Tab-separated table of C-alpha atoms and ligand atoms in Angstrom:
chain	number	residue	atom	x	y	z
A	1	UNK	CA	53.612	-17.620	-4.877
A	2	UNK	CA	51.671	-20.251	-3.252
A	3	UNK	CA	51.499	-21.561	0.361
A	4	UNK	CA	53.497	-24.574	1.339
A	5	UNK	CA	51.177	-27.726	1.676
A	6	UNK	CA	51.106	-27.307	5.556
A	7	UNK	CA	50.841	-23.506	5.667
A	8	UNK	CA	47.351	-21.916	6.246
A	9	UNK	CA	45.949	-18.418	6.141
A	10	UNK	CA	42.652	-16.944	7.258
A	11	UNK	CA	42.094	-15.463	3.875
A	12	UNK	CA	39.403	-16.975	1.630
A	13	UNK	CA	40.118	-19.910	-0.508
A	14	UNK	CA	37.492	-18.434	-2.872
A	15	UNK	CA	37.979	-14.731	-3.222
A	16	UNK	CA	35.109	-14.438	-5.850
A	17	UNK	CA	32.717	-16.029	-3.393
A	18	UNK	CA	33.820	-13.766	-0.593
A	19	UNK	CA	33.539	-10.637	-2.982
A	20	UNK	CA	30.089	-11.815	-3.935
A	21	UNK	CA	29.001	-12.263	-0.147
A	22	UNK	CA	30.630	-8.739	0.497
A	23	UNK	CA	28.505	-7.059	-2.259
A	24	UNK	CA	25.426	-8.915	-0.845
A	25	UNK	CA	26.108	-7.684	2.669
A	26	UNK	CA	26.597	-4.040	1.573
A	27	UNK	CA	23.390	-4.235	-0.543
A	28	UNK	CA	21.489	-5.847	2.457
A	29	UNK	CA	22.874	-3.284	5.025
A	30	UNK	CA	21.970	-0.240	2.883
A	31	UNK	CA	18.459	-1.640	2.364
A	32	UNK	CA	18.260	-2.207	6.105
A	33	UNK	CA	19.060	1.437	6.809
A	34	UNK	CA	16.957	2.796	4.043
A	35	UNK	CA	13.884	0.921	5.278
A	36	UNK	CA	14.423	1.410	9.148
A	37	UNK	CA	11.308	3.706	9.525
A	38	UNK	CA	9.222	0.618	8.367
A	39	UNK	CA	10.171	-1.681	11.235
A	40	UNK	CA	9.269	-1.293	14.971
A	41	UNK	CA	11.719	0.473	16.954
A	42	UNK	CA	12.340	-2.316	19.304
A	43	UNK	CA	10.907	-6.001	19.665
A	44	UNK	CA	11.618	-8.705	22.241
A	45	UNK	CA	14.074	-11.421	21.444
A	46	UNK	CA	12.462	-14.794	21.341
A	47	UNK	CA	13.973	-17.403	23.610
A	48	UNK	CA	15.203	-19.416	20.768
A	49	UNK	CA	17.380	-16.428	19.612
A	50	UNK	CA	18.815	-16.334	23.073
A	51	UNK	CA	19.555	-19.941	23.047
A	52	UNK	CA	21.044	-19.807	19.731
A	53	UNK	CA	23.602	-17.660	21.295
A	54	UNK	CA	24.662	-20.162	24.005
A	55	UNK	CA	26.256	-22.632	21.616
A	56	UNK	CA	29.644	-24.389	22.311
A	57	UNK	CA	32.936	-22.997	21.035
A	58	UNK	CA	33.070	-23.690	17.190
A	59	UNK	CA	35.800	-26.185	16.385
A	60	UNK	CA	35.174	-26.827	12.637
A	61	UNK	CA	34.728	-24.140	9.997
A	62	UNK	CA	31.459	-22.990	8.605
A	63	UNK	CA	30.980	-21.172	5.339
A	64	UNK	CA	30.806	-17.483	5.532
A	65	UNK	CA	27.505	-17.587	3.789
A	66	UNK	CA	26.010	-19.822	6.647
A	67	UNK	CA	27.516	-17.571	9.269
A	68	UNK	CA	25.891	-14.499	7.385
A	69	UNK	CA	22.550	-16.367	7.205
A	70	UNK	CA	22.688	-16.887	11.053
A	71	UNK	CA	23.357	-13.399	11.554
A	72	UNK	CA	20.526	-12.072	9.326
A	73	UNK	CA	18.012	-14.441	10.842
A	74	UNK	CA	19.243	-14.371	14.548
A	75	UNK	CA	20.968	-11.140	15.164
A	76	UNK	CA	19.884	-8.473	12.731
A	77	UNK	CA	16.209	-8.314	13.684
A	78	UNK	CA	16.647	-7.577	17.423
A	79	UNK	CA	18.651	-4.241	17.754
A	80	UNK	CA	18.324	-1.794	20.508
A	81	UNK	CA	16.580	0.471	18.201
A	82	UNK	CA	18.907	3.483	18.064
A	83	UNK	CA	19.140	3.739	14.310
A	84	UNK	CA	15.341	4.175	14.328
A	85	UNK	CA	13.659	7.694	13.818
A	86	UNK	CA	11.715	7.135	17.048
A	87	UNK	CA	14.552	6.149	19.343
A	88	UNK	CA	15.252	8.831	21.939
A	89	UNK	CA	16.641	6.673	24.746
A	90	UNK	CA	19.512	7.553	26.981
A	91	UNK	CA	21.807	9.688	24.779
A	92	UNK	CA	22.767	7.816	21.612
A	93	UNK	CA	23.268	8.493	18.075
A	94	UNK	CA	22.190	6.800	14.946
A	95	UNK	CA	25.217	6.367	12.649
A	96	UNK	CA	25.264	6.977	9.053
A	97	UNK	CA	25.415	4.933	5.809
A	98	UNK	CA	28.879	6.454	4.973
A	99	UNK	CA	29.951	5.930	8.539
A	100	UNK	CA	29.207	2.139	8.022
A	101	UNK	CA	31.193	1.980	4.914
A	102	UNK	CA	34.115	4.050	6.554
A	103	UNK	CA	34.294	1.743	9.372
A	104	UNK	CA	34.527	-1.227	6.699
A	105	UNK	CA	37.440	0.708	5.019
A	106	UNK	CA	39.079	1.291	8.489
A	107	UNK	CA	38.846	-2.427	9.302
A	108	UNK	CA	40.376	-3.212	5.815
A	109	UNK	CA	43.390	-1.088	6.432
A	110	UNK	CA	43.315	-2.226	10.002
A	111	UNK	CA	46.185	-0.016	11.203
A	112	UNK	CA	47.247	0.452	14.823
A	113	UNK	CA	47.136	4.021	15.828
A	114	UNK	CA	49.312	3.705	19.032
A	115	UNK	CA	52.221	5.095	17.204
A	116	UNK	CA	54.625	4.778	14.360
A	117	UNK	CA	54.887	6.457	10.927
A	118	UNK	CA	51.844	5.887	8.942
A	119	UNK	CA	49.073	7.943	7.357
A	120	UNK	CA	46.250	6.943	9.837
A	121	UNK	CA	47.984	8.824	12.555
A	122	UNK	CA	47.843	11.944	10.411
A	123	UNK	CA	44.184	11.412	9.650
A	124	UNK	CA	43.517	11.356	13.473
A	125	UNK	CA	45.669	14.406	13.816
A	126	UNK	CA	43.729	16.157	11.168
A	127	UNK	CA	40.319	15.322	12.819
A	128	UNK	CA	41.479	16.415	16.190
A	129	UNK	CA	42.408	19.728	14.583
A	130	UNK	CA	38.874	20.063	13.048
A	131	UNK	CA	37.520	19.139	16.648
A	132	UNK	CA	39.539	21.872	18.118
A	133	UNK	CA	38.149	24.323	15.622
A	134	UNK	CA	34.693	23.169	16.190
A	135	UNK	CA	34.889	23.929	19.824
A	136	UNK	CA	36.891	26.935	19.808
A	137	UNK	CA	40.105	25.483	21.191
A	138	UNK	CA	43.581	26.465	20.053
A	139	UNK	CA	45.378	24.331	17.455
A	140	UNK	CA	48.269	24.066	19.903
A	141	UNK	CA	45.927	21.873	22.269
A	142	UNK	CA	46.246	18.193	22.158
A	143	UNK	CA	43.674	15.602	21.943
A	144	UNK	CA	42.750	11.986	21.574
A	145	UNK	CA	39.924	10.058	20.019
A	146	UNK	CA	38.556	7.603	22.677
A	147	UNK	CA	35.762	5.099	23.006
A	148	UNK	CA	33.314	7.644	24.178
A	149	UNK	CA	32.527	10.155	26.810
A	150	UNK	CA	33.307	7.992	29.729
A	151	UNK	CA	36.787	7.435	28.543
A	152	UNK	CA	37.140	11.112	27.569
A	153	UNK	CA	36.158	12.253	31.149
A	154	UNK	CA	38.647	9.745	32.513
A	155	UNK	CA	41.393	11.005	30.476
A	156	UNK	CA	40.536	14.656	31.355
A	157	UNK	CA	40.290	13.944	35.119
A	158	UNK	CA	43.558	11.901	35.072
A	159	UNK	CA	45.407	14.771	33.461
A	160	UNK	CA	43.880	17.207	36.025
A	161	UNK	CA	44.848	14.993	39.061
A	162	UNK	CA	48.534	14.444	37.838
A	163	UNK	CA	49.015	18.118	36.879
A	164	UNK	CA	47.603	19.481	40.110
A	165	UNK	CA	48.554	16.947	42.778
A	166	UNK	CA	51.746	18.980	43.428
A	167	UNK	CA	53.978	15.860	43.618
A	168	UNK	CA	54.791	12.964	41.231
A	169	UNK	CA	51.670	11.118	41.748
A	170	UNK	CA	52.349	8.689	38.923
A	171	UNK	CA	55.330	7.430	40.728
A	172	UNK	CA	54.220	7.693	44.482
A	173	UNK	CA	50.542	7.010	44.132
A	174	UNK	CA	47.581	8.895	45.752
A	175	UNK	CA	48.586	7.607	49.238
A	176	UNK	CA	51.545	9.934	49.212
A	177	UNK	CA	49.345	13.105	49.046
A	178	UNK	CA	50.050	15.275	51.854
A	179	UNK	CA	46.382	16.533	51.645
A	180	UNK	CA	43.466	14.680	50.232
A	181	UNK	CA	42.695	15.872	46.858
A	182	UNK	CA	39.082	16.834	45.832
A	183	UNK	CA	37.121	17.578	42.899
A	184	UNK	CA	33.675	19.477	42.270
A	185	UNK	CA	30.783	19.411	40.020
A	186	UNK	CA	27.149	19.435	40.107
A	187	UNK	CA	24.929	16.739	41.586
A	188	UNK	CA	23.576	16.318	38.081
A	189	UNK	CA	27.140	15.138	36.853
A	190	UNK	CA	27.250	11.881	34.788
A	191	UNK	CA	28.243	8.810	36.498
A	192	UNK	CA	31.327	8.413	34.361
A	193	UNK	CA	33.011	11.231	36.290
A	194	UNK	CA	32.382	9.397	39.566
A	195	UNK	CA	33.768	6.095	37.958
A	196	UNK	CA	36.730	8.217	36.867
A	197	UNK	CA	37.347	9.560	40.396
A	198	UNK	CA	37.083	6.044	41.772
A	199	UNK	CA	39.662	4.668	39.466
A	200	UNK	CA	41.897	7.415	39.928
A	201	UNK	CA	42.224	6.327	43.460
A	202	UNK	CA	40.645	9.417	45.065
A	203	UNK	CA	37.521	7.705	46.395
A	204	UNK	CA	34.063	8.749	45.134
A	205	UNK	CA	33.524	10.921	48.200
A	206	UNK	CA	36.519	13.212	46.793
A	207	UNK	CA	34.116	14.259	44.103
A	208	UNK	CA	31.866	16.979	45.930
A	209	UNK	CA	28.382	16.870	44.557
A	210	UNK	CA	27.196	20.446	44.607
A	211	UNK	CA	23.539	21.181	44.615
A	212	UNK	CA	21.638	22.529	41.614
A	213	UNK	CA	19.187	25.316	41.207
A	214	UNK	CA	15.727	24.792	39.780
A	215	UNK	CA	17.198	24.676	36.327
A	216	UNK	CA	19.300	21.839	37.308
A	217	UNK	CA	22.414	24.077	36.955
A	218	UNK	CA	25.236	24.089	39.456
A	219	UNK	CA	24.663	26.280	42.356
A	220	UNK	CA	27.850	28.710	42.212
A	221	UNK	CA	27.573	29.900	45.593
A	222	UNK	CA	27.346	26.598	47.130
A	223	UNK	CA	30.410	25.522	44.878
A	224	UNK	CA	32.478	28.449	46.373
A	225	UNK	CA	31.259	27.566	49.872
A	226	UNK	CA	32.312	24.013	49.508
A	227	UNK	CA	35.862	24.721	48.130
A	228	UNK	CA	36.365	27.230	50.946
A	229	UNK	CA	35.270	24.635	53.632
A	230	UNK	CA	37.491	22.018	52.177
A	231	UNK	CA	40.534	24.182	52.024
A	232	UNK	CA	40.074	25.192	55.667
A	233	UNK	CA	39.389	21.476	56.736
A	234	UNK	CA	42.863	20.609	55.177
A	235	UNK	CA	41.804	19.238	51.758
A	236	UNK	CA	43.333	20.314	48.447
A	237	UNK	CA	40.813	21.096	45.761
A	238	UNK	CA	42.365	20.513	42.293
A	239	UNK	CA	39.457	20.441	39.682
A	240	UNK	CA	36.003	21.742	38.900
A	241	UNK	CA	33.780	20.025	36.345
A	242	UNK	CA	31.287	21.818	34.352
A	243	UNK	CA	28.331	20.206	32.532
A	244	UNK	CA	27.663	21.137	29.020
A	245	UNK	CA	24.352	19.299	28.879
A	246	UNK	CA	23.454	17.186	31.818
A	247	UNK	CA	22.433	13.575	31.068
A	248	UNK	CA	19.048	14.047	33.004
A	249	UNK	CA	17.824	17.287	31.651
A	250	UNK	CA	20.290	18.874	29.235
A	251	UNK	CA	20.938	21.534	31.661
A	252	UNK	CA	24.090	23.693	30.816
A	253	UNK	CA	26.135	24.989	33.827
A	254	UNK	CA	27.147	28.738	33.701
A	255	UNK	CA	30.557	27.778	32.028
A	256	UNK	CA	32.009	31.254	31.879
A	257	UNK	CA	31.413	31.708	35.680
A	258	UNK	CA	32.822	28.244	36.468
A	259	UNK	CA	35.870	29.132	34.299
A	260	UNK	CA	36.254	32.252	36.462
A	261	UNK	CA	36.081	30.447	39.532
A	262	UNK	CA	38.546	27.906	38.461
A	263	UNK	CA	40.862	30.528	37.574
A	264	UNK	CA	40.511	32.453	40.889
A	265	UNK	CA	40.923	29.204	42.683
A	266	UNK	CA	43.638	27.654	40.686
A	267	UNK	CA	41.738	24.717	39.760
A	268	UNK	CA	41.766	22.634	36.598
A	269	UNK	CA	38.545	23.314	34.806
A	270	UNK	CA	37.115	20.226	32.951
A	271	UNK	CA	33.972	20.392	30.895
A	272	UNK	CA	31.856	17.188	30.217
A	273	UNK	CA	30.170	18.168	27.026
A	274	UNK	CA	29.291	14.609	25.953
A	275	UNK	CA	26.506	15.827	23.629
A	276	UNK	CA	25.902	19.445	24.830
A	277	UNK	CA	29.173	20.766	23.598
A	278	UNK	CA	28.203	20.131	20.022
A	279	UNK	CA	25.574	22.867	20.397
A	280	UNK	CA	28.539	25.088	19.369
A	281	UNK	CA	28.117	23.928	15.926
A	282	UNK	CA	24.927	25.804	15.540
A	283	UNK	CA	25.414	29.689	15.358
A	284	UNK	CA	22.071	30.099	17.275
A	285	UNK	CA	22.863	27.687	20.054
A	286	UNK	CA	26.643	28.613	20.376
A	287	UNK	CA	26.004	31.200	23.022
A	288	UNK	CA	24.442	28.659	25.474
A	289	UNK	CA	27.803	26.856	25.841
A	290	UNK	CA	29.978	29.991	25.866
A	291	UNK	CA	32.794	29.521	28.329
A	292	UNK	CA	33.471	25.806	27.466
A	293	UNK	CA	36.398	27.034	25.299
A	294	UNK	CA	38.183	28.192	28.454
A	295	UNK	CA	38.425	24.648	29.777
A	296	UNK	CA	41.640	22.981	30.452
A	297	UNK	CA	40.119	19.747	29.200
A	298	UNK	CA	36.899	18.931	27.433
A	299	UNK	CA	35.257	15.491	26.930
A	300	UNK	CA	32.778	14.984	24.151
A	301	UNK	CA	31.245	12.329	21.938
A	302	UNK	CA	31.162	12.188	18.211
A	303	UNK	CA	28.784	9.115	18.341
A	304	UNK	CA	26.087	10.954	20.140
A	305	UNK	CA	25.165	14.523	18.618
A	306	UNK	CA	27.456	14.039	15.593
A	307	UNK	CA	25.508	10.883	14.833
A	308	UNK	CA	28.715	8.887	14.076
A	309	UNK	CA	28.703	4.999	14.339
A	310	UNK	CA	29.862	3.852	17.704
A	311	UNK	CA	32.458	4.143	19.372
A	312	UNK	CA	33.955	7.413	18.958
A	313	UNK	CA	34.470	10.142	21.707
A	314	UNK	CA	37.136	12.751	22.030
A	315	UNK	CA	39.074	14.504	24.625
A	316	UNK	CA	40.896	17.746	24.164
A	317	UNK	CA	43.482	19.123	26.598
A	318	UNK	CA	44.723	22.692	26.285
A	319	UNK	CA	48.288	22.165	27.266
A	320	UNK	CA	49.787	19.314	25.092
A	321	UNK	CA	52.803	18.674	27.365
A	322	UNK	CA	50.583	18.416	30.445
A	323	UNK	CA	48.547	15.800	28.646
A	324	UNK	CA	51.497	13.817	27.508
A	325	UNK	CA	53.068	13.893	31.024
A	326	UNK	CA	50.016	12.181	32.380
A	327	UNK	CA	50.386	9.047	30.155
A	328	UNK	CA	53.846	8.814	28.664
A	329	UNK	CA	55.869	5.774	29.229
A	330	UNK	CA	58.254	4.621	26.492
A	331	UNK	CA	59.803	1.255	27.193
A	332	UNK	CA	62.540	-0.184	24.873
A	333	UNK	CA	60.210	-1.973	22.714
A	334	UNK	CA	58.198	1.207	22.001
A	335	UNK	CA	61.264	3.359	21.297
A	336	UNK	CA	60.812	5.910	18.533
A	337	UNK	CA	63.162	6.022	15.783
A	338	UNK	CA	64.310	8.649	13.221
A	339	UNK	CA	63.344	6.740	10.032
A	340	UNK	CA	61.089	3.811	8.893
A	341	UNK	CA	57.814	2.646	10.391
A	342	UNK	CA	58.868	3.120	13.983
A	343	UNK	CA	59.404	6.956	13.421
A	344	UNK	CA	56.665	9.349	13.514
A	345	UNK	CA	56.242	12.629	15.387
A	346	UNK	CA	53.321	11.929	17.526
A	347	UNK	CA	52.564	8.590	19.263
A	348	UNK	CA	49.069	8.556	20.411
A	349	UNK	CA	49.766	5.824	23.115
A	350	UNK	CA	51.493	8.652	24.978
A	351	UNK	CA	48.322	10.559	25.518
A	352	UNK	CA	46.157	7.797	26.960
A	353	UNK	CA	45.650	4.382	28.282
A	354	UNK	CA	45.384	2.353	25.259
A	355	UNK	CA	48.522	1.175	23.250
A	356	UNK	CA	46.786	-0.558	20.347
A	357	UNK	CA	44.214	1.901	19.023
A	358	UNK	CA	41.775	1.340	15.989
A	359	UNK	CA	41.137	3.713	13.033
A	360	UNK	CA	38.107	5.394	14.480
A	361	UNK	CA	39.406	8.569	13.123
A	362	UNK	CA	38.489	7.429	9.558
A	363	UNK	CA	34.730	7.563	10.042
A	364	UNK	CA	35.162	10.980	11.637
A	365	UNK	CA	37.153	12.187	8.585
A	366	UNK	CA	34.630	10.819	6.183
A	367	UNK	CA	31.596	12.303	7.991
A	368	UNK	CA	32.968	15.680	8.346
A	369	UNK	CA	33.966	15.781	4.759
A	370	UNK	CA	30.583	14.379	3.521
A	371	UNK	CA	28.393	16.667	5.382
A	372	UNK	CA	30.462	19.791	6.316
A	373	UNK	CA	30.120	21.560	9.515
A	374	UNK	CA	27.188	23.764	8.587
A	375	UNK	CA	24.936	20.845	8.008
A	376	UNK	CA	25.865	19.285	11.387
A	377	UNK	CA	24.919	22.714	12.981
A	378	UNK	CA	21.588	22.692	11.226
A	379	UNK	CA	20.593	19.101	12.161
A	380	UNK	CA	21.631	19.811	15.802
A	381	UNK	CA	19.394	22.896	15.872
A	382	UNK	CA	16.648	20.830	14.127
A	383	UNK	CA	16.942	18.418	17.078
A	384	UNK	CA	16.558	21.338	19.514
A	385	UNK	CA	13.478	22.749	17.586
A	386	UNK	CA	11.961	19.376	17.517
A	387	UNK	CA	12.279	19.390	21.381
A	388	UNK	CA	10.764	22.721	21.661
A	389	UNK	CA	7.817	21.416	19.323
A	390	UNK	CA	7.407	18.324	21.635
A	391	UNK	CA	7.433	20.690	24.676
A	392	UNK	CA	4.598	22.788	22.970
A	393	UNK	CA	2.598	19.663	22.245
A	394	UNK	CA	3.068	18.583	25.936
A	395	UNK	CA	1.979	21.885	27.186
A	396	UNK	CA	-1.092	21.863	24.910
A	397	UNK	CA	-2.103	18.410	25.897
A	398	UNK	CA	-4.557	18.088	28.926
A	399	UNK	CA	-3.048	14.550	29.584
A	400	UNK	CA	0.513	15.507	29.942
A	401	UNK	CA	2.813	17.679	31.981
A	402	UNK	CA	6.546	18.800	31.652
A	403	UNK	CA	8.642	17.662	34.649
A	404	UNK	CA	11.678	19.955	33.806
A	405	UNK	CA	12.288	23.096	31.862
A	406	UNK	CA	13.385	21.832	28.311
A	407	UNK	CA	17.086	22.539	27.822
A	408	UNK	CA	18.647	21.776	24.539
A	409	UNK	CA	17.578	18.413	23.258
A	410	UNK	CA	16.108	16.710	26.366
A	411	UNK	CA	12.424	16.795	27.295
A	412	UNK	CA	11.144	15.163	30.654
A	413	UNK	CA	7.494	14.736	31.015
A	414	UNK	CA	4.695	12.395	32.030
A	415	UNK	CA	1.098	11.329	31.794
A	416	UNK	CA	-1.048	13.121	34.494
A	417	UNK	CA	-4.368	12.531	36.168
A	418	UNK	CA	-5.926	15.030	38.379
A	419	UNK	CA	-6.689	12.892	41.424
A	420	UNK	CA	-3.520	10.762	41.259
A	421	UNK	CA	-0.539	11.253	43.560
A	422	UNK	CA	3.114	10.718	42.491
A	423	UNK	CA	3.262	7.026	43.527
A	424	UNK	CA	0.323	6.231	41.248
A	425	UNK	CA	1.698	8.274	38.379
A	426	UNK	CA	5.153	6.942	38.762
A	427	UNK	CA	3.834	3.354	38.356
A	428	UNK	CA	1.547	4.340	35.639
A	429	UNK	CA	4.274	6.191	33.677
A	430	UNK	CA	6.552	3.246	33.952
A	431	UNK	CA	3.900	1.184	32.519
A	432	UNK	CA	3.465	3.522	29.614
A	433	UNK	CA	7.129	3.506	28.776
A	434	UNK	CA	7.278	-0.249	28.822
A	435	UNK	CA	4.267	-0.502	26.435
A	436	UNK	CA	5.870	2.113	24.258
A	437	UNK	CA	8.865	-0.118	23.885
A	438	UNK	CA	7.034	-3.424	23.674
A	439	UNK	CA	4.547	-2.310	21.145
A	440	UNK	CA	7.562	-0.940	18.984
A	441	UNK	CA	6.302	2.633	18.999
A	442	UNK	CA	9.086	4.573	20.268
A	443	UNK	CA	11.941	4.234	22.574
A	444	UNK	CA	12.251	7.256	25.097
A	445	UNK	CA	13.931	6.352	28.440
A	446	UNK	CA	13.303	7.543	31.875
A	447	UNK	CA	14.727	9.457	34.930
A	448	UNK	CA	13.384	10.502	38.217
A	449	UNK	CA	13.147	14.305	39.011
A	450	UNK	CA	12.277	15.337	42.450
A	451	UNK	CA	10.694	12.022	42.943
A	452	UNK	CA	8.568	11.981	39.939
A	453	UNK	CA	9.201	9.166	37.281
A	454	UNK	CA	9.840	11.121	33.968
A	455	UNK	CA	9.493	9.742	30.468
A	456	UNK	CA	12.683	11.357	29.019
A	457	UNK	CA	13.269	12.215	25.258
A	458	UNK	CA	16.988	12.858	24.358
A	459	UNK	CA	16.951	13.678	20.735
A	460	UNK	CA	20.355	13.129	19.039
A	461	UNK	CA	18.491	11.466	16.206
A	462	UNK	CA	19.092	12.857	12.593
A	463	UNK	CA	16.214	10.726	11.335
A	464	UNK	CA	13.510	12.070	13.412
A	465	UNK	CA	10.736	14.198	11.939
A	466	UNK	CA	8.031	16.304	13.525
A	467	UNK	CA	5.535	13.709	12.772
A	468	UNK	CA	7.447	11.359	15.101
A	469	UNK	CA	6.772	13.637	18.017
A	470	UNK	CA	3.138	13.744	17.141
A	471	UNK	CA	3.005	10.008	17.278
A	472	UNK	CA	4.796	9.842	20.658
A	473	UNK	CA	2.407	12.376	22.278
A	474	UNK	CA	-0.591	10.699	20.860
A	475	UNK	CA	0.483	7.359	21.922
A	476	UNK	CA	1.563	8.315	25.518
A	477	UNK	CA	-1.851	9.929	25.977
A	478	UNK	CA	-3.637	6.853	24.565
A	479	UNK	CA	-1.664	4.444	26.596
A	480	UNK	CA	-2.033	6.452	29.744
A	481	UNK	CA	-5.750	6.611	29.276
A	482	UNK	CA	-5.951	2.842	28.541
A	483	UNK	CA	-3.776	1.777	31.313
A	484	UNK	CA	-5.429	4.011	33.869
A	485	UNK	CA	-8.750	2.590	32.862
A	486	UNK	CA	-7.576	-0.968	33.193
A	487	UNK	CA	-6.156	-0.052	36.785
A	488	UNK	CA	-9.595	1.629	37.763
A	489	UNK	CA	-11.621	-1.343	36.695
B	1	PLP	C1	26.661	14.001	30.040
B	1	PLP	C2	27.366	12.786	29.619
B	1	PLP	N1	28.658	12.559	30.101
B	1	PLP	C3	29.209	11.218	29.805
B	1	PLP	C4	28.543	10.192	29.125
B	1	PLP	C5	29.188	9.044	28.870
B	1	PLP	O1	29.458	8.824	27.601
B	1	PLP	P1	29.658	7.512	26.792
B	1	PLP	O2	28.349	6.728	26.799
B	1	PLP	O3	30.058	7.945	25.241
B	1	PLP	O4	30.708	6.738	27.551
B	1	PLP	C6	27.146	10.461	28.703
B	1	PLP	C7	26.493	9.470	28.127
B	1	PLP	O5	25.135	9.433	28.046
B	1	PLP	C8	26.588	11.814	29.087
B	1	PLP	O6	25.311	12.122	28.705
């Protein structure tokens, strides 16, 4: 069968040429990954590269080979760096070679996991069951793969709000609430939870920021006091959030005790375990996140501490029907049938905001089968051990000091000088950080703890080796000495 003379398609005219280009791309990309250690972690983009990305809308076609050349010359050399062994910025994963290939296979099948009867939905159901098993949730729980921790937190808090409002908040909206709804979590909570509360119409002030102790964990007495004060002032507390690994320092809230409080106070218990929840995969680390398996909902990422390519996060909700009721809406054009492609027993669009959903489940399925859960546990523990090693190097160095107790896989430290105050050290350490990036040495990032600018290492990197932390410590000390000498001249 051939196209009519005026019929077009976006498929190639020359499949053999496309096949050859595809093979070249696979070869190039595997070499790119294999040689990543030899390149700088990060390098600035030349102006000409930025200009090249301000071109007018293409009207006429270009050959795929030309487009690929443009990509290899102008895009590929300027990554953020998170696939590199010395990237420890924010909290990001590296991705894996098979994850890349799985994404290609997913894009080839290109199914829509909003609903219907097709195998991709079963793949997602399969990996969700694996996720439940990984975190100690019952198989009767429900779940959803989402873009990341932010969306997973949003879904968790949306279900919490709808389930505990006490009236039909989906129909009537928050303005119909007889009492203002409030939620609780530590002052170290991630900003995505604040955004979620804003988008849920509660207003950011409805999320009570409870102070933390010197380990950056939620102060339980302050939490209980805040709930009681709100109740007597006429508010309606509905949810408490526990952090399994805070973004700043990796602190883990006392999750079991938070679960007790939530139970006693009849609150929804949501855990933000974006990266920390995965500590459960290591038998040695599992006790540190005990209690999270009691959550009503939990958010975590597979693209952080399970090193899968962006984007893939997950939310689990203990009660499947409560989850469904928060999002189900089935107009005529989405009706489910008994037979054919529009049948299917589980339509994921009923469990979240997205209708059209990509096949992110496939890279999870591939990755979990490729490595097996025991290896993930070992690599996660390796990251924690590397952070302990880094902590010891810092403690042994006369030039460096820790700025927070090292919890899990996050280390906060700075270059120090005997006679310098915080303002001078903040400026100096900021400079050190910029130089680390611009010289392509390493990419840790930053936070401010008790007014002190900290160089912050978040190790969710399966490519890091002990020697990478030796380099970091050596270079921070070198840059600190050099920059402080320049300053004092
Ligand atoms: C504790 C915590 N929660 C939530 C998030 C948001 O996750 P994502 O960036 O995948 O949306 C992060 C991101 O670093 C995080 O560290």
